[in-house]
Coordinates of N, CA and C in Angstrom, one line a residue:
X376 N 0.8 -1.2 -0.1 CA 0.1 0.0 0.0 C 0.9 1.3 0.0
X377 N 1.9 1.2 -0.7 CA 2.8 2.4 -0.9 C 3.3 2.9 0.3
X378 N 3.6 2.0 1.1 CA 4.3 2.4 2.5 C 5.9 2.5 2.3
X379 N 6.4 2.0 1.1 CA 7.9 2.0 1.0 C 7.8 2.5 -0.4
X380 N 8.9 3.5 -0.7 CA 9.3 4.0 -2.0 C 10.0 3.2 -2.8
X381 N 9.8 3.2 -4.2 CA 10.8 2.4 -5.0 C 12.2 2.5 -4.9
X382 N 13.0 1.5 -4.7 CA 14.4 1.5 -4.5 C 14.7 2.4 -3.3
X383 N 13.8 2.2 -2.2 CA 14.1 2.9 -0.9 C 14.8 1.8 0.3
X384 N 14.7 0.6 -0.2 CA 15.2 -0.6 0.7 C 16.7 -0.7 0.3
X385 N 17.6 -0.4 1.0 CA 19.1 -0.4 0.9 C 19.6 -1.8 1.0
X386 N 19.7 -2.5 0.1 CA 20.3 -3.9 0.2 C 21.3 -4.3 -0.9
X387 N 22.1 -5.1 -0.5 CA 23.0 -5.7 -1.5 C 22.4 -6.9 -2.1
X388 N 22.0 -7.0 -3.2 CA 21.7 -8.3 -3.9 C 22.4 -9.2 -4.1
X389 N 22.4 -10.4 -3.6 CA 23.6 -11.4 -3.9 C 23.0 -12.7 -3.8
X390 N 23.8 -13.7 -4.2 CA 23.4 -15.0 -3.9 C 24.5 -16.0 -3.9
X391 N 24.6 -17.3 -3.9 CA 25.7 -18.3 -3.7 C 26.6 -18.0 -4.9
X392 N 25.8 -17.8 -6.1 CA 26.8 -18.0 -7.4 C 27.5 -16.6 -7.4
X393 N 27.2 -15.6 -6.7 CA 28.1 -14.4 -6.8 C 28.6 -13.7 -5.6
X394 N 28.3 -14.5 -4.5 CA 29.0 -14.0 -3.2 C 30.1 -13.4 -3.2
X395 N 31.4 -14.2 -4.0 CA 32.6 -13.7 -4.1 C 32.8 -12.4 -4.8
X396 N 32.1 -12.3 -5.8 CA 32.3 -10.9 -6.6 C 31.6 -9.8 -5.7
X397 N 30.6 -10.2 -5.0 CA 29.9 -9.2 -4.4 C 30.7 -8.8 -3.1
X398 N 31.5 -9.6 -2.5 CA 32.3 -9.2 -1.4 C 33.6 -8.5 -2.0
X399 N 34.0 -8.8 -2.8 CA 35.1 -8.1 -3.6 C 34.6 -6.5 -3.8
X400 N 33.4 -6.4 -4.5 CA 32.9 -5.3 -4.7 C 32.8 -4.4 -3.4
X401 N 32.4 -5.0 -2.3 CA 32.4 -4.3 -0.9 C 33.7 -3.7 -0.6
X402 N 34.7 -4.6 -0.9 CA 36.0 -4.3 -0.5 C 36.5 -3.1 -1.2
X403 N 36.3 -3.0 -2.5 CA 36.7 -2.2 -3.5 C 35.9 -0.7 -3.5
X404 N 34.6 -0.8 -2.8 CA 33.8 0.3 -2.9 C 33.3 0.7 -1.4
X405 N 34.1 0.8 -0.7 CA 33.9 1.1 0.8 C 33.0 2.5 1.0
X406 N 33.4 3.4 0.0 CA 32.5 4.7 0.4 C 31.1 4.5 -0.1
X407 N 31.0 3.5 -1.2 CA 29.4 3.1 -1.6 C 28.8 2.5 -0.5
X408 N 29.6 1.5 0.1 CA 29.2 0.5 1.0 C 28.8 1.4 2.5
X409 N 29.4 2.6 2.6 CA 29.1 3.4 3.9 C 27.8 4.1 3.6
X410 N 27.5 4.5 2.2 CA 26.2 5.2 1.9 C 25.2 4.4 2.1
X411 N 25.4 2.9 1.7 CA 24.3 1.9 1.7 C 24.0 1.7 3.2
X412 N 25.1 1.7 4.1 CA 24.9 1.6 5.6 C 24.1 2.7 6.2
X413 N 24.4 3.9 5.7 CA 23.6 4.9 6.3 C 22.2 5.0 5.9
X414 N 21.8 4.7 4.5 CA 20.6 4.5 4.0 C 19.8 3.3 4.9
X415 N 20.6 2.4 5.2 CA 20.2 1.3 6.1 C 19.6 1.9 7.4
X416 N 20.5 2.7 8.0 CA 20.0 3.5 9.4 C 18.9 4.2 9.2
X417 N 18.8 5.0 8.2 CA 17.7 5.8 7.9 C 16.5 5.2 7.7
X418 N 16.5 4.2 6.9 CA 15.2 3.3 6.5 C 14.7 2.6 7.7
X419 N 15.5 1.9 8.6 CA 15.0 1.4 9.9 C 14.4 2.5 10.8
X420 N 15.2 3.6 10.9 CA 14.5 4.7 11.8 C 13.3 5.2 11.3
X421 N 13.3 5.2 9.9 CA 11.9 5.8 9.4 C 10.8 4.7 9.4
X422 N 11.0 3.6 9.2 CA 9.8 2.3 8.9 C 9.8 1.4 10.2
X423 N 10.5 1.7 11.2 CA 10.5 0.7 12.4 C 10.6 1.6 13.8
X424 N 10.4 2.8 13.7 CA 10.4 3.6 15.0 C 8.9 3.4 15.5
X425 N 9.0 3.7 16.9 CA 7.7 3.4 17.4 C 6.7 4.4 17.1
X426 N 6.9 5.5 16.7 CA 6.0 6.4 16.2 C 5.4 6.0 14.9
X427 N 6.2 5.5 14.1 CA 5.8 5.1 12.8 C 4.9 3.9 12.9
X428 N 5.2 3.0 13.7 CA 4.6 1.6 13.6 C 3.1 1.9 14.4
X429 N 3.1 3.0 15.5 CA 2.1 3.4 16.1 C 1.0 4.1 15.3
X430 N 1.5 4.9 14.3 CA 0.8 5.3 13.5 C 0.0 4.5 12.5
X431 N 0.6 3.5 12.0 CA 0.1 2.4 11.3 C -1.0 1.8 12.2
X432 N -0.8 1.3 13.2 CA -1.7 0.8 14.2 C -2.9 1.9 14.3
X433 N -2.8 3.0 14.6 CA -3.7 4.1 14.9 C -4.8 4.2 13.7
X434 N -4.0 4.1 12.2 CA -4.9 4.3 11.3 C -5.8 3.0 11.1
X435 N -5.1 1.8 11.2 CA -5.8 0.7 11.0 C -7.1 0.6 12.0
X436 N -6.9 0.9 13.4 CA -7.9 1.1 14.4 C -8.9 2.2 14.0
X437 N -8.5 3.1 13.4 CA -9.6 4.1 13.0 C -10.4 3.5 11.8
X438 N -9.8 2.8 10.9 CA -10.4 2.3 9.8 C -11.4 1.2 10.4
X439 N -11.1 0.7 11.4 CA -12.0 -0.5 11.8 C -13.2 0.1 12.9
X440 N -12.9 1.2 13.1 CA -13.8 2.0 13.9 C -13.6 1.7 15.6
X441 N -12.4 1.2 15.8 CA -12.1 0.9 17.2 C -11.5 2.1 18.0

């Protein structure tokens, strides 16, 4: 329901077939990895804070008439 914007989730997409290349990329792109880490922190802060989760449940309760 449009809770998360497109490309908002900061994730390194990898699998067993390319893990070695992805780890090498991480070692060679530490500045980019730092940016992803900062984005991860901001994502968690935005979408998992007590205020945010509380606002979701508040809306659900209001929609249910509770």
